[in-house]
Coordinates of C-alpha atoms in Angstrom, one line a residue:
M1 CA 20.6 -3.2 -12.8
L2 CA 17.7 -2.4 -10.6
R3 CA 15.8 0.9 -10.2
Q4 CA 13.7 2.3 -7.4
Q5 CA 10.6 1.0 -9.1
D6 CA 11.7 -2.3 -8.3
V7 CA 11.6 -2.0 -4.5
G8 CA 8.8 -4.1 -3.2
H9 CA 9.2 -6.7 -6.1
R10 CA 10.9 -10.1 -6.2
I11 CA 14.5 -10.0 -7.4
V12 CA 17.6 -12.3 -7.8
V13 CA 21.0 -11.0 -7.1
R14 CA 24.2 -12.7 -8.5
R15 CA 27.1 -11.5 -6.0
I16 CA 30.9 -12.1 -6.2
V17 CA 32.0 -13.9 -3.0
G18 CA 35.4 -14.7 -3.8
I19 CA 38.2 -15.6 -6.6
R20 CA 39.5 -19.1 -7.3
E21 CA 42.3 -19.8 -9.7
G22 CA 41.7 -16.3 -11.0
R23 CA 38.2 -16.9 -11.8
P24 CA 35.4 -15.0 -9.8
L25 CA 33.1 -17.3 -7.5
F26 CA 29.3 -16.4 -7.5
T27 CA 26.2 -17.1 -5.4
D28 CA 22.8 -16.1 -6.2
A29 CA 20.2 -14.7 -3.6
L30 CA 16.5 -14.5 -4.3
G31 CA 14.0 -12.5 -2.1
E32 CA 12.1 -9.3 -2.1
L33 CA 14.0 -6.0 -2.7
V34 CA 13.4 -3.7 0.4
E35 CA 15.9 -1.0 -0.1
L36 CA 18.2 0.2 -3.0
S37 CA 20.8 2.8 -2.3
E38 CA 24.0 4.1 -3.9
S39 CA 26.1 1.6 -1.7
H40 CA 23.9 -1.3 -0.9
I41 CA 21.1 -3.7 -2.2
T42 CA 19.0 -5.0 0.8
L43 CA 16.6 -8.0 0.0
A44 CA 14.4 -9.9 2.3
T45 CA 15.0 -13.8 1.8
D46 CA 13.6 -17.0 3.4
R47 CA 16.7 -17.0 5.6
G48 CA 16.3 -13.3 6.6
R49 CA 17.4 -9.9 5.6
L50 CA 20.4 -9.8 3.5
R51 CA 22.6 -6.5 2.6
V52 CA 24.8 -6.8 -0.4
P53 CA 27.3 -4.0 -1.2
I54 CA 27.0 -2.8 -4.9
G55 CA 30.6 -3.4 -5.3
E56 CA 29.8 -7.3 -4.9
V57 CA 27.0 -7.3 -7.2
H58 CA 27.6 -8.9 -10.5
R59 CA 24.0 -8.9 -11.8
A60 CA 20.7 -8.0 -10.4
K61 CA 17.1 -8.2 -11.9
R62 CA 13.5 -8.4 -11.1
V63 CA 11.9 -11.9 -11.4
P64 CA 8.3 -12.9 -11.6
P65 CA 6.5 -13.1 -8.2
A66 CA 6.3 -16.8 -6.6
R67 CA 2.6 -16.8 -7.2
R68 CA 0.2 -14.4 -8.8
P69 CA -3.1 -13.8 -7.1
T70 CA -6.1 -14.9 -9.1
A71 CA -8.2 -12.1 -10.6
A72 CA -11.1 -13.0 -8.2
A73 CA -8.6 -12.5 -5.3
V74 CA -7.5 -9.0 -6.7
I75 CA -11.2 -8.1 -7.1
A76 CA -12.1 -9.2 -3.7
L77 CA -9.2 -7.2 -2.0
E78 CA -9.7 -4.2 -4.1
L79 CA -13.5 -4.1 -3.2
A80 CA -12.6 -4.6 0.5
A81 CA -10.3 -1.7 0.2
D82 CA -13.0 0.4 -1.4
E83 CA -15.4 -0.5 1.6
A84 CA -12.6 0.6 3.9
W85 CA -12.1 4.1 2.3
P86 CA -15.7 4.8 1.3
A87 CA -16.1 7.9 -1.0
P88 CA -19.3 9.9 -0.2
V89 CA -20.2 10.4 -4.0
R90 CA -20.6 7.1 -5.7
G91 CA -21.8 5.9 -9.1
R92 CA -21.6 2.7 -11.2
L93 CA -20.8 1.7 -14.6
G94 CA -21.8 -1.8 -14.8
D95 CA -19.5 -3.5 -12.3
W96 CA -16.9 -0.5 -12.3
L97 CA -17.1 2.0 -9.4
L98 CA -17.0 5.7 -9.7
R99 CA -16.0 7.7 -6.6
A100 CA -15.7 11.3 -5.6
A101 CA -14.6 12.9 -2.3
A102 CA -13.9 16.6 -3.1
G103 CA -10.6 15.6 -4.3
W104 CA -9.3 14.3 -1.0
T105 CA -6.9 11.4 -1.9
G106 CA -6.5 9.5 -5.2
R107 CA -8.3 6.4 -3.9
A108 CA -11.7 8.2 -3.1
N109 CA -11.7 10.1 -6.2
S110 CA -11.0 7.7 -8.8
A111 CA -12.9 5.0 -11.0
L112 CA -12.1 1.3 -9.9
P113 CA -12.4 -0.7 -13.4
V114 CA -13.0 -4.2 -12.0
G115 CA -15.4 -6.5 -13.6
D116 CA -17.7 -5.6 -16.6
P117 CA -18.6 -2.0 -17.4
D118 CA -21.5 -3.3 -19.4
R119 CA -20.2 -1.6 -22.7
P120 CA -17.2 -1.6 -24.7
L121 CA -14.0 -0.4 -23.1
P122 CA -13.7 2.8 -25.1
A123 CA -17.3 3.8 -24.4
A124 CA -16.7 3.0 -20.8
L125 CA -13.8 5.4 -20.5
D126 CA -15.8 8.0 -22.2
A127 CA -18.5 7.7 -19.8
V128 CA -15.8 7.8 -16.8
E129 CA -14.6 11.1 -18.3
R130 CA -18.1 12.5 -18.5
W131 CA -18.9 11.5 -14.7
Y132 CA -16.0 13.2 -13.4
A133 CA -16.6 16.2 -15.6
D134 CA -20.2 16.3 -14.3
H135 CA -18.9 16.4 -10.6
G136 CA -16.3 19.2 -11.6
Q137 CA -13.2 16.9 -10.9
P138 CA -10.3 15.7 -12.9
A139 CA -11.0 12.0 -14.2
L140 CA -8.7 9.4 -12.4
V141 CA -8.7 5.7 -12.8
N142 CA -7.0 3.2 -10.5
T143 CA -5.7 0.3 -12.5
P144 CA -4.8 -2.8 -10.3
L145 CA -2.2 -4.7 -12.4
P146 CA -2.2 -7.1 -14.2
L147 CA -5.9 -7.2 -14.0
A148 CA -6.6 -3.9 -15.5
A149 CA -3.8 -4.0 -18.0
P150 CA -6.2 -3.8 -20.9
V151 CA -7.6 -0.5 -19.3
G152 CA -4.2 0.7 -18.9
A153 CA -3.3 0.1 -22.6
E154 CA -6.4 2.1 -23.7
L155 CA -5.3 4.9 -21.4
D156 CA -1.8 4.9 -22.8
A157 CA -3.3 5.3 -26.2
R158 CA -5.5 8.4 -25.0
G159 CA -2.2 10.0 -23.4
W160 CA -3.1 9.6 -19.9
D161 CA -0.3 10.0 -17.2
S162 CA 0.5 7.8 -14.2
R163 CA 1.2 8.6 -10.8
P164 CA 3.9 6.6 -8.8
P165 CA 3.2 2.9 -8.6
V166 CA 1.5 1.7 -5.2
L167 CA 2.1 -1.7 -3.6
V168 CA -1.0 -3.5 -2.2
Q169 CA 0.5 -5.5 0.6
T170 CA -0.8 -8.4 2.7
V171 CA 0.0 -10.6 5.7
P172 CA -1.9 -13.4 7.5
L173 CA -2.9 -12.3 11.0
A174 CA -1.8 -15.3 12.2
A175 CA 2.0 -14.6 11.1
L176 CA 1.8 -10.9 12.6
P177 CA 2.8 -11.4 16.3
P178 CA 0.7 -9.6 18.9
A179 CA 1.5 -6.4 20.5
P180 CA 4.0 -7.0 23.4
P181 CA 3.0 -5.9 26.9
G182 CA 3.8 -2.1 27.2
R183 CA 6.9 -1.3 29.7
A184 CA 6.4 1.1 32.4
D185 CA 8.3 3.7 30.5
Q186 CA 6.3 3.4 27.3
P187 CA 3.0 5.1 26.4
P188 CA 0.2 2.8 25.4
V189 CA -1.6 2.5 22.2
E190 CA -5.0 3.7 22.8
L191 CA -7.9 2.6 20.3
A192 CA -11.0 4.9 19.9
T193 CA -14.2 4.4 17.8
A194 CA -13.9 8.1 16.6
P195 CA -10.9 10.4 15.9
S196 CA -10.2 13.1 18.2
E197 CA -9.3 16.6 16.9
D198 CA -5.6 16.1 17.5
W199 CA -5.8 12.7 15.4
L200 CA -7.5 14.8 12.5
A201 CA -5.0 17.4 12.7
I202 CA -2.2 14.8 12.1
A203 CA -4.3 13.3 9.3
A204 CA -4.8 16.6 7.7
G205 CA -1.1 17.4 7.9
R206 CA -0.2 14.4 6.1
K207 CA -3.1 14.5 3.4
G208 CA -2.9 18.4 2.9
G209 CA -6.4 19.4 4.5
L210 CA -9.4 17.9 5.6
P211 CA -12.6 18.8 4.0
D212 CA -15.9 17.4 5.1
A213 CA -15.9 14.6 2.7
A214 CA -12.5 13.3 4.2
R215 CA -14.4 13.0 7.5
H216 CA -16.7 10.7 5.7
V217 CA -14.1 8.6 4.3
L218 CA -12.5 8.2 7.5
T219 CA -15.6 7.5 9.8
A220 CA -18.1 5.8 7.4
V221 CA -17.1 2.4 8.1
E222 CA -19.1 0.0 10.6
Q223 CA -16.0 -1.6 12.1
V224 CA -13.2 1.0 12.6
R225 CA -10.8 2.2 15.2
F226 CA -8.5 5.2 15.5
A227 CA -5.3 4.3 17.3
G228 CA -2.8 6.9 19.0
V229 CA 0.1 7.2 21.1
H230 CA 0.7 10.2 23.5
A231 CA 3.9 11.4 24.7
D232 CA 4.4 14.1 27.3
G233 CA 0.7 14.8 26.8
R234 CA 0.9 15.2 23.1
L235 CA -0.3 13.0 20.4
V236 CA 2.9 11.7 18.3
A237 CA 1.7 8.8 16.4
V238 CA -1.8 7.7 14.8
G239 CA -3.2 4.8 12.7
R240 CA -6.3 3.6 11.6
G241 CA -7.9 0.2 11.1
T242 CA -11.0 -1.2 9.4
V243 CA -12.5 -4.6 9.1
T244 CA -14.2 -5.0 5.8
G245 CA -15.0 -7.6 3.0
P246 CA -16.4 -11.0 3.3
G247 CA -12.8 -12.3 3.6
R248 CA -12.5 -10.3 6.8
W249 CA -9.9 -7.9 5.7
L250 CA -8.2 -5.6 8.2
G251 CA -7.3 -2.6 6.3
L252 CA -4.5 -0.3 7.7
T253 CA -4.3 3.3 6.8
L254 CA -2.8 6.6 7.8
I255 CA 0.1 5.0 9.8
E256 CA 1.9 8.1 10.8
V257 CA 4.7 9.0 13.4
L258 CA 5.7 12.7 14.0
P259 CA 9.4 13.3 13.1
E260 CA 10.4 13.8 16.7
A261 CA 9.0 10.3 17.7
R262 CA 10.4 8.3 14.9
R263 CA 12.9 5.3 15.5
H264 CA 11.2 4.1 18.6
G265 CA 9.0 1.3 17.3
L266 CA 5.8 3.4 17.5
A267 CA 4.6 2.4 14.0
G268 CA 5.1 -1.4 14.6
R269 CA 3.1 -0.8 18.2
L270 CA 0.2 0.8 16.3
I271 CA 0.0 -2.0 13.6
R272 CA 0.3 -4.8 16.3
A273 CA -2.6 -3.0 18.4
L274 CA -4.7 -2.7 15.6
A275 CA -4.1 -6.4 14.4
D276 CA -5.1 -7.6 18.1
W277 CA -8.4 -5.8 17.6
G278 CA -8.9 -6.8 14.0
R279 CA -8.5 -10.6 15.1
A280 CA -10.9 -9.9 17.8
E281 CA -13.5 -8.8 15.0
G282 CA -13.0 -11.8 12.9
A283 CA -10.4 -10.6 10.7
T284 CA -7.9 -13.1 9.2
H285 CA -5.5 -11.0 6.9
A286 CA -4.3 -7.5 7.0
F287 CA -3.6 -5.2 4.0
L288 CA -2.3 -2.0 3.5
Q289 CA -1.3 0.4 0.3
V290 CA 2.2 2.1 0.2
E291 CA 3.8 3.9 -2.5
Q292 CA 6.6 1.8 -4.2
R293 CA 9.2 4.8 -3.9
N294 CA 8.6 5.1 -0.3
T295 CA 11.4 2.6 0.7
P296 CA 11.4 3.3 4.5
A297 CA 7.8 2.4 4.8
V298 CA 8.2 -0.7 2.5
A299 CA 11.3 -1.9 4.6
L300 CA 9.1 -1.5 7.8
Y301 CA 6.0 -3.3 6.5
R302 CA 8.4 -6.1 5.0
G303 CA 10.0 -6.5 8.6
L304 CA 6.4 -7.2 9.8
G305 CA 5.8 -9.9 7.3
F306 CA 3.8 -7.9 4.5
T307 CA 4.4 -9.0 0.9
T308 CA 3.0 -7.4 -2.2
H309 CA -0.4 -9.0 -3.2
H310 CA -0.6 -6.7 -6.3
T311 CA 0.1 -3.4 -7.6
Y312 CA -1.9 -0.4 -8.9
L313 CA -1.4 2.7 -10.9
T314 CA -3.4 5.9 -10.6
R315 CA -4.2 7.2 -14.1
V316 CA -4.7 10.9 -14.6
A317 CA -6.5 12.3 -17.6
P318 CA -4.4 14.8 -19.7
G319 CA -5.1 18.4 -18.8

């Protein structure tokens, strides 16, 4: 059967749809798993969303993705994502990137092992550990999969731990509908070139503080917009968009709606407004990164057309 780790991945479900002459009748459904609960399996299929009661499931399993991206495509997207989330302290190990931002977020404080480190793999990981020790931080390594599977195997042998899997999801902007005109009773999505203090406060609440290095990560991108929605004079939803990379990727980060303002479609409105801006800036595709276990967010993004391009694990050196 399936587990929460399978959310966001392609699955096949064989379900019981009836009985004929004392024998069960089966039908198969293929799609992306968007929710797994004690009572239902929900998957997105080519024909739309399908919700299957657990009692009707005869068998369900993960299957390979329809098409695996090339190594070059994974590297290009990872570099665009790095450009969209720039750590203030940076180093290189051959093609590998070394990044530090006072511990603010794993992405900005981890090595990115794509390309050739210009030395044998064990020596490269030894150098990563020394670099982070010199900067007074624990060593982290982001391993895009399956591209960095050899790195992951070496880290397994060294006893490194893993944080929860992260899905890197994408959608062509042409397939994402533009933001609908706002109703008279609906507050508009506002885009700014710099974050307000209220915007930063929401980001700090989500990420557990906001050191000076975090402000660099958020603002040190040439093409960036900070989206917000106000209700009753208070900022209740935020999002951030960047356009980076030679493929003109729109990166979506920090999509956050305060609890009291949820279930009103604000996250989708933020994403569509940033997508409209991204198109105007020449972006052709959007990407975002979401923890695999965050099933509500995975379902939201799937409803907007996002699919999983690849995954990554943040590996943590043993303490």
